[in-house]
Coordinates of C-alpha atoms in Angstrom, one line a residue:
M1 CA 212.4 -124.9 -93.3
R2 CA 213.2 -128.1 -95.3
L3 CA 209.9 -130.2 -95.7
K4 CA 210.4 -134.1 -95.5
I5 CA 210.0 -136.1 -98.3
L6 CA 212.9 -139.1 -97.9
D7 CA 212.4 -141.5 -94.9
M8 CA 210.5 -139.3 -92.8
E9 CA 211.3 -140.4 -89.6
Q10 CA 215.2 -140.1 -89.8
G11 CA 215.8 -137.2 -91.2
Q12 CA 215.9 -134.7 -88.7
Q13 CA 217.6 -132.1 -88.7
P14 CA 220.2 -130.5 -87.9
M15 CA 222.3 -133.7 -88.5
L16 CA 225.5 -134.9 -86.3
S17 CA 228.3 -136.7 -87.4
Q18 CA 228.8 -140.1 -85.6
D19 CA 231.7 -138.6 -83.7
G20 CA 229.8 -135.5 -83.0
D21 CA 232.3 -133.2 -84.6
T22 CA 230.2 -131.8 -87.8
V23 CA 226.7 -130.9 -87.9
L24 CA 224.6 -130.3 -91.4
V25 CA 221.7 -128.1 -91.6
F26 CA 220.4 -128.9 -95.6
N27 CA 217.2 -127.6 -97.8
G28 CA 216.4 -129.1 -100.5
E29 CA 216.8 -132.7 -102.2
I30 CA 220.1 -135.0 -103.8
Y31 CA 218.2 -136.8 -106.5
N32 CA 221.1 -139.2 -106.9
H33 CA 221.8 -140.3 -103.1
P34 CA 221.2 -143.9 -103.5
E35 CA 224.2 -144.0 -106.3
L36 CA 226.1 -141.9 -103.9
R37 CA 225.6 -144.0 -101.0
R38 CA 226.6 -147.0 -102.8
E39 CA 229.7 -145.6 -104.0
L40 CA 230.4 -144.4 -99.8
I41 CA 229.1 -148.0 -98.8
D42 CA 232.2 -149.0 -101.0
Q43 CA 234.2 -146.5 -99.4
G44 CA 233.2 -147.6 -95.6
R45 CA 231.2 -145.7 -94.8
R46 CA 228.0 -146.2 -92.3
F47 CA 224.7 -145.3 -92.7
Q48 CA 221.9 -145.4 -89.9
S49 CA 218.7 -144.3 -92.2
E50 CA 217.5 -144.0 -95.9
C51 CA 217.3 -139.9 -96.0
D52 CA 219.6 -137.9 -98.7
T53 CA 220.7 -135.9 -95.4
E54 CA 222.8 -138.2 -94.5
T55 CA 224.4 -139.4 -97.7
L56 CA 224.7 -135.6 -98.3
L57 CA 226.7 -136.0 -94.6
E58 CA 228.5 -138.4 -95.3
A59 CA 229.7 -137.6 -98.9
F60 CA 231.1 -134.2 -97.2
L61 CA 233.1 -136.1 -94.6
E62 CA 234.7 -138.6 -97.3
W63 CA 235.2 -135.9 -99.4
D64 CA 235.0 -132.7 -98.4
V65 CA 233.9 -129.6 -100.7
A66 CA 235.2 -132.0 -103.9
A67 CA 231.5 -133.9 -103.0
F68 CA 229.1 -131.1 -104.3
S69 CA 230.5 -132.1 -108.1
K70 CA 229.2 -135.7 -108.1
L71 CA 225.5 -133.9 -106.6
R72 CA 222.8 -133.9 -108.7
G73 CA 219.6 -131.9 -107.1
M74 CA 218.8 -129.0 -105.8
F75 CA 220.3 -128.0 -102.4
A76 CA 221.4 -125.1 -100.1
A77 CA 223.7 -126.7 -97.3
A78 CA 225.8 -125.5 -94.2
F79 CA 228.3 -127.7 -92.4
W80 CA 230.2 -126.9 -89.4
T81 CA 233.3 -128.9 -88.1
Q82 CA 233.6 -128.1 -84.5
S83 CA 237.3 -129.5 -84.0
A84 CA 238.5 -126.9 -86.8
Q85 CA 235.6 -123.9 -86.7
R86 CA 235.2 -124.3 -90.3
L87 CA 231.7 -123.4 -91.6
V88 CA 231.0 -124.7 -95.2
L89 CA 228.0 -123.2 -97.0
V90 CA 226.9 -124.4 -100.5
R91 CA 224.1 -123.9 -102.9
D92 CA 223.2 -126.1 -105.9
R93 CA 224.4 -125.2 -109.8
M94 CA 221.4 -123.5 -111.1
G95 CA 220.1 -121.9 -107.7
I96 CA 217.0 -123.2 -107.5
K97 CA 217.6 -123.1 -103.5
P98 CA 218.4 -119.6 -101.6
L99 CA 221.1 -119.4 -99.9
Y100 CA 221.7 -115.7 -98.5
V101 CA 224.9 -114.5 -96.2
A102 CA 226.0 -111.6 -94.1
Q103 CA 229.3 -110.7 -92.3
R104 CA 229.6 -108.1 -89.2
R105 CA 231.9 -107.7 -86.8
G106 CA 233.7 -111.3 -87.6
E107 CA 230.5 -113.4 -87.4
L108 CA 228.7 -114.7 -90.3
Y109 CA 224.6 -115.2 -90.9
F110 CA 223.0 -117.5 -93.5
G111 CA 220.1 -119.0 -94.1
S112 CA 217.4 -119.7 -96.9
E113 CA 215.4 -116.8 -96.2
V114 CA 216.4 -113.0 -95.8
K115 CA 213.8 -113.1 -92.9
T116 CA 216.0 -115.2 -90.8
I117 CA 218.9 -112.8 -91.0
L118 CA 216.9 -110.0 -90.7
L119 CA 216.1 -111.2 -87.0
H120 CA 219.7 -110.3 -86.0
R121 CA 219.9 -107.1 -84.1
E122 CA 223.2 -106.9 -85.7
L123 CA 222.2 -105.7 -88.8
T124 CA 220.3 -102.8 -89.7
H125 CA 217.2 -102.6 -92.4
S126 CA 218.6 -100.7 -95.1
L127 CA 218.2 -100.7 -98.8
D128 CA 220.5 -101.5 -100.9
A129 CA 221.5 -99.0 -103.6
A130 CA 222.6 -101.4 -106.2
G131 CA 219.9 -103.9 -105.7
L132 CA 217.4 -101.4 -105.9
H133 CA 218.9 -100.1 -109.3
H134 CA 218.5 -103.4 -110.9
Y135 CA 214.8 -104.1 -109.2
L136 CA 213.5 -100.7 -111.0
S137 CA 215.6 -101.9 -114.6
M138 CA 215.0 -106.0 -114.6
N139 CA 212.2 -106.8 -112.2
Y140 CA 214.2 -108.5 -110.3
I141 CA 217.6 -108.2 -107.8
P142 CA 220.0 -110.4 -109.7
G143 CA 223.0 -111.7 -107.6
P144 CA 224.7 -111.7 -105.6
S145 CA 222.9 -108.7 -104.9
T146 CA 220.0 -108.4 -102.5
L147 CA 217.3 -105.3 -101.6
V148 CA 219.2 -105.2 -98.0
E149 CA 222.3 -104.0 -97.6
G150 CA 224.5 -106.3 -96.5
I151 CA 222.6 -109.3 -97.4
E152 CA 224.0 -111.4 -100.3
K153 CA 223.2 -114.2 -101.9
L154 CA 225.8 -117.0 -102.5
P155 CA 225.7 -117.6 -106.2
P156 CA 224.5 -120.8 -108.0
G157 CA 227.3 -123.5 -108.3
H158 CA 229.4 -121.9 -106.0
W159 CA 230.3 -122.9 -102.2
M160 CA 231.8 -120.7 -99.3
E161 CA 234.9 -121.7 -96.4
W162 CA 234.0 -119.1 -93.5
R163 CA 237.4 -119.5 -90.8
A164 CA 238.3 -117.0 -88.0
G165 CA 236.3 -114.7 -89.1
H166 CA 236.9 -114.3 -92.9
A167 CA 235.0 -115.7 -96.0
T168 CA 236.4 -116.7 -99.0
V169 CA 234.0 -118.0 -102.2
R170 CA 234.4 -120.3 -105.1
P171 CA 232.7 -122.0 -108.2
Y172 CA 232.6 -125.8 -108.4
W173 CA 230.5 -125.7 -111.4
K174 CA 230.4 -122.9 -114.2
L175 CA 227.7 -122.2 -116.8
E176 CA 229.4 -122.4 -120.1
F177 CA 228.5 -122.5 -123.6
A178 CA 231.0 -124.6 -126.3
P179 CA 227.9 -125.0 -128.9
D180 CA 228.9 -128.1 -131.3
H181 CA 227.8 -127.4 -135.1
R182 CA 228.3 -130.9 -135.8
I183 CA 225.5 -132.1 -133.8
K184 CA 222.4 -133.1 -135.8
L185 CA 218.7 -133.0 -135.1
E186 CA 217.9 -136.8 -134.7
D187 CA 221.0 -137.4 -132.3
A188 CA 220.1 -134.4 -130.4
K189 CA 216.4 -136.2 -130.2
Q190 CA 217.4 -138.9 -128.8
E191 CA 220.1 -137.6 -126.1
L192 CA 217.5 -135.2 -124.9
D193 CA 214.8 -138.3 -124.6
G194 CA 216.9 -140.1 -122.9
L195 CA 218.2 -137.4 -120.5
L196 CA 214.4 -136.1 -119.5
R197 CA 213.5 -140.1 -118.8
D198 CA 216.6 -140.1 -116.0
S199 CA 215.8 -136.9 -114.6
V200 CA 211.9 -136.8 -114.3
R201 CA 212.4 -140.7 -112.6
E202 CA 214.4 -139.0 -110.1
H203 CA 212.1 -136.4 -109.6
L204 CA 209.8 -138.5 -108.9
A205 CA 211.4 -140.2 -106.0
A206 CA 209.3 -139.4 -102.9
D207 CA 208.1 -140.8 -99.7
V208 CA 204.7 -138.4 -99.8
P209 CA 201.6 -137.6 -102.7
L210 CA 203.7 -136.3 -105.7
G211 CA 202.0 -134.1 -108.9
V212 CA 202.2 -131.7 -111.9
W213 CA 201.8 -128.5 -112.3
S214 CA 200.0 -128.5 -115.9
S215 CA 199.8 -125.3 -117.5
G216 CA 198.7 -126.9 -121.0
G217 CA 202.1 -125.4 -122.8
L218 CA 205.1 -127.3 -124.2
D219 CA 207.3 -127.7 -121.0
S220 CA 204.9 -128.5 -118.7
S221 CA 202.9 -131.4 -121.3
T222 CA 206.2 -132.7 -121.8
M223 CA 206.3 -133.2 -117.7
V224 CA 203.7 -134.9 -117.7
H225 CA 204.3 -137.2 -120.9
Y226 CA 207.1 -138.5 -119.1
A227 CA 206.1 -138.4 -115.7
A228 CA 203.3 -140.3 -116.7
Q229 CA 204.9 -142.8 -118.3
Q230 CA 207.1 -143.5 -114.8
A231 CA 204.7 -142.7 -112.0
P232 CA 203.7 -145.6 -110.0
D233 CA 199.9 -144.2 -109.7
R234 CA 197.8 -142.4 -111.7
L235 CA 198.8 -138.7 -112.0
K236 CA 197.6 -135.3 -110.4
T237 CA 198.2 -132.4 -112.5
F238 CA 197.5 -128.7 -111.4
S239 CA 196.1 -126.0 -113.2
V240 CA 195.4 -121.9 -112.9
S241 CA 192.3 -120.7 -115.5
F242 CA 191.2 -117.2 -115.8
P243 CA 187.5 -117.5 -117.0
G244 CA 186.6 -115.7 -120.0
R245 CA 190.3 -114.0 -120.6
K246 CA 191.6 -114.3 -124.5
F247 CA 194.9 -116.2 -122.5
D248 CA 193.0 -117.9 -120.6
E249 CA 194.9 -121.9 -121.4
S250 CA 192.0 -124.7 -120.0
R251 CA 191.5 -126.1 -123.4
Y252 CA 194.7 -127.0 -123.7
F253 CA 195.3 -128.3 -119.9
Q254 CA 192.0 -130.1 -120.1
L255 CA 193.1 -131.6 -123.4
I256 CA 196.8 -132.6 -121.8
S257 CA 194.6 -134.2 -118.8
E258 CA 192.5 -136.3 -120.9
C259 CA 195.0 -137.7 -123.3
Y260 CA 197.3 -139.0 -120.0
G261 CA 194.0 -139.8 -117.7
T262 CA 195.5 -137.5 -115.1
E263 CA 193.4 -136.4 -112.0
H264 CA 193.3 -133.3 -112.3
H265 CA 193.0 -130.5 -110.1
E266 CA 191.7 -126.1 -111.6
F267 CA 191.5 -123.1 -109.6
E268 CA 189.9 -120.3 -111.3
L269 CA 191.5 -116.9 -110.8
H270 CA 189.7 -114.3 -111.0
P271 CA 189.2 -110.6 -109.6
G272 CA 186.6 -112.3 -106.7
S273 CA 189.9 -114.9 -105.7
G274 CA 190.9 -112.4 -102.7
L275 CA 193.9 -110.8 -104.8
A276 CA 194.2 -107.9 -102.5
D277 CA 195.1 -110.3 -99.2
A278 CA 197.1 -112.5 -101.4
I279 CA 199.4 -109.9 -102.4
E280 CA 199.8 -108.3 -99.0
E281 CA 201.0 -111.8 -97.8
F282 CA 203.4 -112.0 -100.6
A283 CA 205.2 -109.5 -97.9
Y284 CA 206.7 -112.0 -95.5
Y285 CA 206.9 -114.9 -97.7
S286 CA 208.6 -113.2 -100.7
D287 CA 212.1 -112.2 -98.1
E288 CA 212.8 -109.3 -101.4
P289 CA 209.7 -108.4 -103.3
S290 CA 209.6 -109.4 -107.3
A291 CA 207.6 -107.3 -109.6
D292 CA 207.1 -110.9 -111.6
A293 CA 203.4 -110.6 -111.8
G294 CA 203.6 -114.3 -112.1
A295 CA 203.6 -114.3 -108.5
L296 CA 200.5 -114.4 -107.9
P297 CA 199.0 -117.7 -109.8
V298 CA 201.7 -119.4 -108.5
W299 CA 200.5 -118.6 -104.6
F300 CA 197.0 -119.7 -105.5
L301 CA 198.1 -122.7 -108.0
S302 CA 200.7 -124.0 -104.5
K303 CA 197.9 -122.9 -102.4
M304 CA 195.2 -125.2 -104.2
T305 CA 198.0 -127.8 -105.0
R306 CA 199.3 -128.4 -101.3
R307 CA 195.7 -129.9 -100.4
E308 CA 196.9 -132.6 -102.4
V309 CA 200.5 -133.3 -102.9
T310 CA 203.4 -132.3 -100.8
V311 CA 206.0 -132.1 -103.8
A312 CA 205.2 -130.7 -107.7
L313 CA 207.1 -131.5 -110.2
S314 CA 207.5 -128.1 -113.0
G315 CA 208.6 -127.3 -116.4
E316 CA 210.2 -124.4 -115.4
G317 CA 214.3 -124.2 -116.6
A318 CA 213.5 -125.1 -120.6
D319 CA 212.7 -121.6 -121.9
E320 CA 216.2 -120.7 -120.9
L321 CA 217.7 -123.4 -122.0
F322 CA 216.3 -123.7 -125.3
G323 CA 214.9 -120.2 -126.5
G324 CA 211.3 -120.0 -125.3
Y325 CA 210.8 -116.5 -124.7
S326 CA 209.8 -114.1 -127.6
T327 CA 212.3 -111.8 -126.1
Y328 CA 214.7 -114.1 -128.0
L329 CA 213.3 -113.0 -130.9
A330 CA 212.8 -109.3 -129.6
N331 CA 216.8 -109.4 -129.7
G332 CA 216.8 -110.3 -133.5
Y333 CA 214.2 -107.7 -134.7
A334 CA 215.8 -104.8 -132.6
R335 CA 219.2 -105.8 -134.3
Q336 CA 217.7 -104.9 -137.0
L337 CA 215.9 -101.5 -135.9
R338 CA 219.5 -100.3 -134.7
K339 CA 220.5 -100.1 -138.5
L340 CA 217.7 -97.1 -138.6
P341 CA 219.4 -93.6 -137.1
L342 CA 218.3 -93.3 -133.7
W343 CA 216.7 -90.0 -134.0
L344 CA 214.0 -92.1 -135.8
R345 CA 213.9 -94.5 -133.5
R346 CA 213.4 -92.3 -130.9
W347 CA 210.7 -90.6 -133.1
A348 CA 208.8 -94.0 -133.4
G349 CA 209.0 -94.6 -130.0
R350 CA 207.2 -91.5 -128.6
T351 CA 204.9 -92.0 -131.9
A352 CA 204.2 -95.7 -130.5
G353 CA 203.3 -94.1 -127.2
K354 CA 199.5 -92.4 -128.7
I355 CA 198.9 -95.8 -130.0
P356 CA 195.2 -96.6 -127.8
V357 CA 195.9 -98.6 -125.2
S358 CA 194.5 -101.8 -124.4
D359 CA 192.8 -104.1 -121.3
E360 CA 194.8 -107.1 -122.7
K361 CA 197.7 -108.7 -120.7
I362 CA 200.3 -107.8 -123.2
G363 CA 198.6 -106.4 -126.1
L364 CA 199.9 -104.9 -129.4
D365 CA 200.4 -101.2 -128.2
Y366 CA 202.3 -103.0 -125.5
K367 CA 204.6 -104.4 -127.6
I368 CA 205.4 -102.3 -130.6
T369 CA 206.1 -99.3 -127.5
R370 CA 208.4 -101.7 -125.7
M371 CA 210.3 -102.7 -128.7
L372 CA 210.9 -99.4 -129.9
Q373 CA 212.1 -98.0 -126.6
G374 CA 214.6 -101.1 -126.4
S375 CA 215.7 -100.6 -129.6
V376 CA 217.7 -97.4 -128.7
L377 CA 219.6 -99.3 -125.8
D378 CA 222.7 -101.6 -126.2
P379 CA 221.9 -105.1 -126.7
V380 CA 221.7 -106.5 -123.0
Q381 CA 220.3 -103.5 -122.0
A382 CA 217.2 -104.2 -124.0
H383 CA 217.4 -107.3 -123.7
H384 CA 216.7 -107.1 -119.5
F385 CA 214.5 -104.3 -120.8
W386 CA 212.2 -106.7 -122.5
N387 CA 211.7 -108.1 -119.6
G388 CA 211.5 -105.6 -117.1
T389 CA 210.1 -102.3 -116.5
F390 CA 211.4 -99.0 -116.0
S391 CA 214.0 -97.4 -118.6
P392 CA 216.9 -95.6 -117.5
G393 CA 215.0 -92.2 -118.5
S394 CA 212.1 -93.7 -116.6
R395 CA 214.3 -94.1 -113.8
R396 CA 215.4 -90.6 -113.7
L397 CA 212.0 -89.2 -114.0
L398 CA 211.0 -91.8 -111.2
L399 CA 213.6 -90.7 -108.5
N400 CA 213.9 -87.3 -107.1
L401 CA 217.3 -85.7 -106.7
Q402 CA 218.6 -87.8 -104.1
G403 CA 217.3 -90.8 -105.5
R404 CA 219.2 -90.9 -108.8
R405 CA 222.0 -89.3 -106.8
R406 CA 221.9 -92.8 -104.7
M407 CA 221.1 -94.4 -107.5
K408 CA 223.0 -93.7 -110.6
A409 CA 220.0 -94.6 -112.7
G410 CA 221.4 -95.8 -116.2
E411 CA 224.6 -97.8 -114.6
A412 CA 225.1 -100.9 -116.3
L413 CA 224.5 -104.5 -115.0
E414 CA 227.9 -105.4 -113.3
L415 CA 228.5 -108.8 -113.4
P416 CA 230.2 -111.6 -111.0
Q417 CA 233.6 -111.5 -111.2
S418 CA 233.4 -115.7 -112.0
Q419 CA 231.2 -115.6 -114.5
A420 CA 232.3 -113.4 -117.7
M421 CA 230.1 -113.5 -120.6
P422 CA 230.8 -115.2 -123.1
G423 CA 232.3 -113.8 -126.2
D424 CA 230.6 -113.6 -129.9
A425 CA 232.0 -117.4 -131.0
V426 CA 229.1 -118.7 -129.0
G427 CA 226.3 -116.9 -131.2
Y428 CA 224.1 -114.3 -130.4
L429 CA 221.3 -116.2 -129.4
N430 CA 223.7 -118.3 -126.8
R431 CA 224.5 -115.2 -125.2
F432 CA 221.3 -114.4 -124.1
L433 CA 220.6 -117.6 -123.2
W434 CA 223.8 -117.0 -120.4
L435 CA 222.2 -114.1 -119.0
D436 CA 219.0 -115.8 -118.3
Q437 CA 220.7 -119.0 -117.3
L438 CA 222.7 -116.8 -114.8
Y439 CA 220.2 -114.2 -113.4
Y440 CA 216.5 -114.0 -114.6
L441 CA 216.3 -118.2 -113.7
P442 CA 217.4 -118.4 -110.5
D443 CA 216.4 -114.2 -108.9
D444 CA 213.1 -114.1 -110.8
I445 CA 211.6 -117.7 -112.4
L446 CA 213.2 -120.4 -109.7
Y447 CA 213.0 -117.5 -106.7
K448 CA 209.2 -117.2 -107.6
S449 CA 208.5 -120.5 -107.8
D450 CA 210.6 -121.5 -104.2
R451 CA 208.7 -118.4 -102.2
M452 CA 205.2 -119.1 -103.4
S453 CA 205.4 -123.0 -103.0
M454 CA 207.5 -122.6 -99.6
A455 CA 204.7 -120.2 -98.5
H456 CA 202.5 -123.1 -98.6
S457 CA 204.8 -125.8 -97.4
L458 CA 205.2 -127.4 -101.3
E459 CA 208.2 -128.6 -102.5
V460 CA 208.3 -127.6 -106.4
R461 CA 210.8 -129.8 -108.4
T462 CA 212.7 -129.1 -111.6
P463 CA 213.5 -132.2 -113.9
F464 CA 214.6 -129.6 -116.4
L465 CA 217.3 -128.1 -114.5
D466 CA 219.4 -131.2 -114.3
H467 CA 222.7 -130.3 -114.7
R468 CA 223.6 -133.0 -117.6
I469 CA 220.2 -131.6 -119.3
V470 CA 221.5 -128.0 -118.8
E471 CA 224.8 -128.9 -120.0
F472 CA 223.8 -130.7 -123.0
A473 CA 221.4 -127.5 -124.0
S474 CA 225.0 -125.5 -124.0
R475 CA 226.5 -127.9 -126.5
L476 CA 223.7 -127.8 -128.8
P477 CA 224.2 -125.3 -132.1
E478 CA 221.4 -122.4 -132.2
N479 CA 219.7 -123.9 -134.7
L480 CA 218.3 -126.2 -132.5
K481 CA 217.1 -123.9 -130.2
I482 CA 215.0 -121.8 -132.4
R483 CA 215.0 -122.0 -136.3
G484 CA 212.8 -119.9 -138.5
G485 CA 211.1 -118.1 -135.6
Q486 CA 210.0 -121.7 -134.3
L487 CA 211.2 -121.4 -130.6
K488 CA 212.3 -124.6 -128.6
Y489 CA 212.9 -126.2 -131.7
V490 CA 214.6 -129.4 -130.6
L491 CA 211.9 -129.7 -127.8
R492 CA 209.1 -129.4 -129.9
E493 CA 210.1 -131.7 -132.5
L494 CA 211.4 -134.3 -129.8
M495 CA 207.7 -134.1 -128.9
K496 CA 205.9 -134.5 -131.9
N497 CA 203.8 -137.2 -132.4
R498 CA 203.5 -137.4 -128.5
L499 CA 202.4 -134.3 -127.5
P500 CA 198.3 -133.1 -129.2
P501 CA 199.0 -131.0 -131.9
A502 CA 197.1 -127.9 -130.6
V503 CA 199.6 -128.2 -127.9
L504 CA 202.8 -128.0 -130.1
R505 CA 201.4 -125.3 -132.2
R506 CA 199.8 -122.8 -129.7
P507 CA 201.8 -119.5 -128.9
K508 CA 203.5 -119.4 -125.5
E509 CA 201.5 -117.2 -123.4
G510 CA 202.7 -116.3 -119.9
F511 CA 202.1 -117.1 -116.7
D512 CA 201.2 -113.9 -115.2
I513 CA 198.0 -111.6 -114.3
P514 CA 196.0 -108.9 -116.9
A515 CA 198.1 -106.3 -114.7
H516 CA 196.8 -103.5 -116.6
D517 CA 193.2 -104.2 -116.1
W518 CA 193.0 -105.3 -112.4
L519 CA 195.4 -102.7 -111.4
R520 CA 192.3 -100.3 -113.1
T521 CA 189.8 -102.1 -111.8
T522 CA 190.0 -104.6 -108.8
L523 CA 193.5 -104.0 -107.3
R524 CA 193.1 -100.2 -107.7
P525 CA 191.9 -99.8 -103.7
L526 CA 195.4 -101.2 -102.7
L527 CA 197.6 -99.7 -104.9
L528 CA 196.0 -95.7 -104.6
D529 CA 195.9 -96.7 -100.8
T530 CA 199.8 -98.4 -100.9
L531 CA 201.3 -95.5 -103.3
N532 CA 200.1 -92.1 -101.7
E533 CA 201.4 -89.1 -101.4
R534 CA 202.8 -89.4 -97.6
T535 CA 204.3 -92.7 -98.2
V536 CA 206.0 -91.7 -101.3
R537 CA 207.5 -88.7 -100.1
Q538 CA 208.6 -90.3 -97.0
S539 CA 210.8 -92.8 -99.1
G540 CA 213.4 -90.0 -99.5
I541 CA 214.0 -91.2 -102.9
F542 CA 211.0 -91.1 -105.0
S543 CA 209.4 -88.3 -106.7
W544 CA 206.0 -88.3 -105.4
P545 CA 205.3 -86.0 -108.9
A546 CA 206.3 -88.8 -111.4
I547 CA 204.6 -91.7 -109.7
D548 CA 201.4 -89.7 -109.5
A549 CA 202.0 -88.7 -112.9
S550 CA 202.0 -92.8 -113.6
I551 CA 199.0 -93.6 -111.8
R552 CA 196.7 -91.3 -113.6
A553 CA 198.1 -91.8 -117.0
H554 CA 197.5 -95.6 -116.1
M555 CA 194.2 -94.9 -114.7
E556 CA 193.0 -92.1 -117.9
R557 CA 194.1 -95.2 -120.5
R558 CA 196.9 -92.9 -121.8
A559 CA 199.2 -95.6 -121.2
N560 CA 199.8 -99.2 -120.2
L561 CA 201.6 -99.2 -117.1
G562 CA 200.3 -102.1 -115.2
Y563 CA 203.3 -103.6 -114.9
H564 CA 205.4 -100.7 -113.8
L565 CA 202.8 -99.5 -111.2
W566 CA 202.9 -103.7 -109.7
G567 CA 206.7 -103.5 -109.1
L568 CA 206.3 -100.1 -107.1
L569 CA 203.2 -101.7 -105.2
V570 CA 205.1 -105.1 -104.1
L571 CA 207.9 -102.8 -103.2
F572 CA 206.3 -100.3 -100.9
L573 CA 204.1 -103.5 -99.3
W574 CA 207.6 -105.0 -98.7
M575 CA 209.2 -101.8 -97.0
R576 CA 206.4 -101.3 -94.6
R577 CA 206.1 -105.2 -93.9
W578 CA 209.3 -105.1 -92.7
G579 CA 209.8 -101.8 -91.5
F580 CA 212.4 -100.6 -93.8
P581 CA 213.5 -96.8 -94.1
L582 CA 212.7 -96.2 -97.4
A583 CA 215.5 -93.4 -97.6
V584 CA 219.0 -95.6 -98.8
P585 CA 222.2 -95.1 -96.9
A586 CA 225.2 -94.1 -98.6
G587 CA 227.8 -96.6 -98.9
R588 CA 229.5 -99.2 -101.0
G589 CA 225.7 -100.6 -102.2
G590 CA 225.5 -104.3 -100.5
E591 CA 229.8 -105.3 -100.4
L592 CA 230.1 -107.8 -97.4
D593 CA 233.5 -107.5 -95.3
G594 CA 236.1 -109.9 -95.9
I595 CA 234.4 -112.2 -98.5
V596 CA 236.7 -112.7 -101.5
S597 CA 235.3 -114.0 -105.1
V598 CA 237.6 -116.3 -106.4
A599 CA 237.7 -117.6 -109.9
S600 CA 239.2 -120.6 -110.7

């Protein structure tokens, strides 16, 4: 599905070329389509509309796959040329828009949603072993894997050509880090200011009502700042509050609304908001389950926003570009902890498990326990573990004997052939930023935002992920990203004297729910109804005694396992909704017949 945003009368799809030989279907937006159109007109191309769909089609007809490097935007597109019997698929550089593919018996199936592919009887409903392993490890499924055997994601920044039953995948853009230590703070601030101004201006282009998601944090407040300067009308902002919770951000987003005179809309998310009903709806719209509990507030935020506007700008991407997560600090702390003997770290981890648990979203008990558990893993595994749930040892206990054989619990994440992890020369921090930009950002953060917003026919745009800003961030030295424990240093310095000091100084709050508390109370009936002995044993791969023990430990407050149980809850709801046999068949774990990944 693609929302009509520009030239709503003439932007119908599928769109045929003027000679009727090439057809385009397209999801997303091309923000630089006016300048591309002028260039194409100079080349002799003629247009019948003002929409970016026609610009994209004419660009492909003029430059073929070389057109993709010229695009700025978020997009997943398919071009079919009848005379050549040739299909070309392409996905934007950062993976903002999804694109799934599967091949069976010489036929290629594709779509922006998994459910469109699952409708075909040629494809069986079987879980992918690698996908499930990653889901349990990382809370999401990193591309190109999915949770459905035989269906893969086209990687961000890649295009695929399919002819005569054979598909080839190639990159047109790569995520590369080349930090330049000559870059000074003032020069970086000036360049970032210009890039953000240009990107936000392009992202504001729409023939429908538009607003900004505002959490009162640095990233979204930066979006409000630049949008308020350039929007033709009074800006609308949208937020979710958590009444009575310590992590409630109301005072900050209300302050931003007052500073910029926005028309502000707020949704109070609390136990009486219909949480269980919303979670069960996820199963249909999610395509793949996401164990990121932030999907719940994004669902309600999207629902509220759509009542007022069709397009919303968000601040997503800044954390991964400029170093905004406390996990980046945790990587450094763990580096020091690893100097201690392994036996001592393991003993400390077991001892930390005895700390009284709290109902805080992420309490001190949870942080200490996770830090010590992660310190016994290698750095890459630990980095995924900070945002994930089940450690290798926990996964082995979670699965029954058959499940352990199938899942190969403990195996490391396999990176795509076309993307080799940067070496030590780029810096310790940059290696983890690269990992998050390549996997966590598209397959968790952007995935969550796209599915929850599109479920309500809302388009969410991310100005920070203009590829010019991504490439700028990749050139920055690490001390302009994190300095003296201060996260997103260059962005924070840029917005100094622009945003209120309270917003600049405030600690970062993750946008999710008090999972530990709600699964003990409001969501307890849904959890126990979904994760019951019959369902778990029918899975053929999960151990009921292990899951039962986890539920009991959580309910009896012997451990805070809310995020672990959330992931299992969402997984089982999704499998039930789509009729998946829970036993995973033996096989190659999601490889696509006939698809060749080529680095160039």
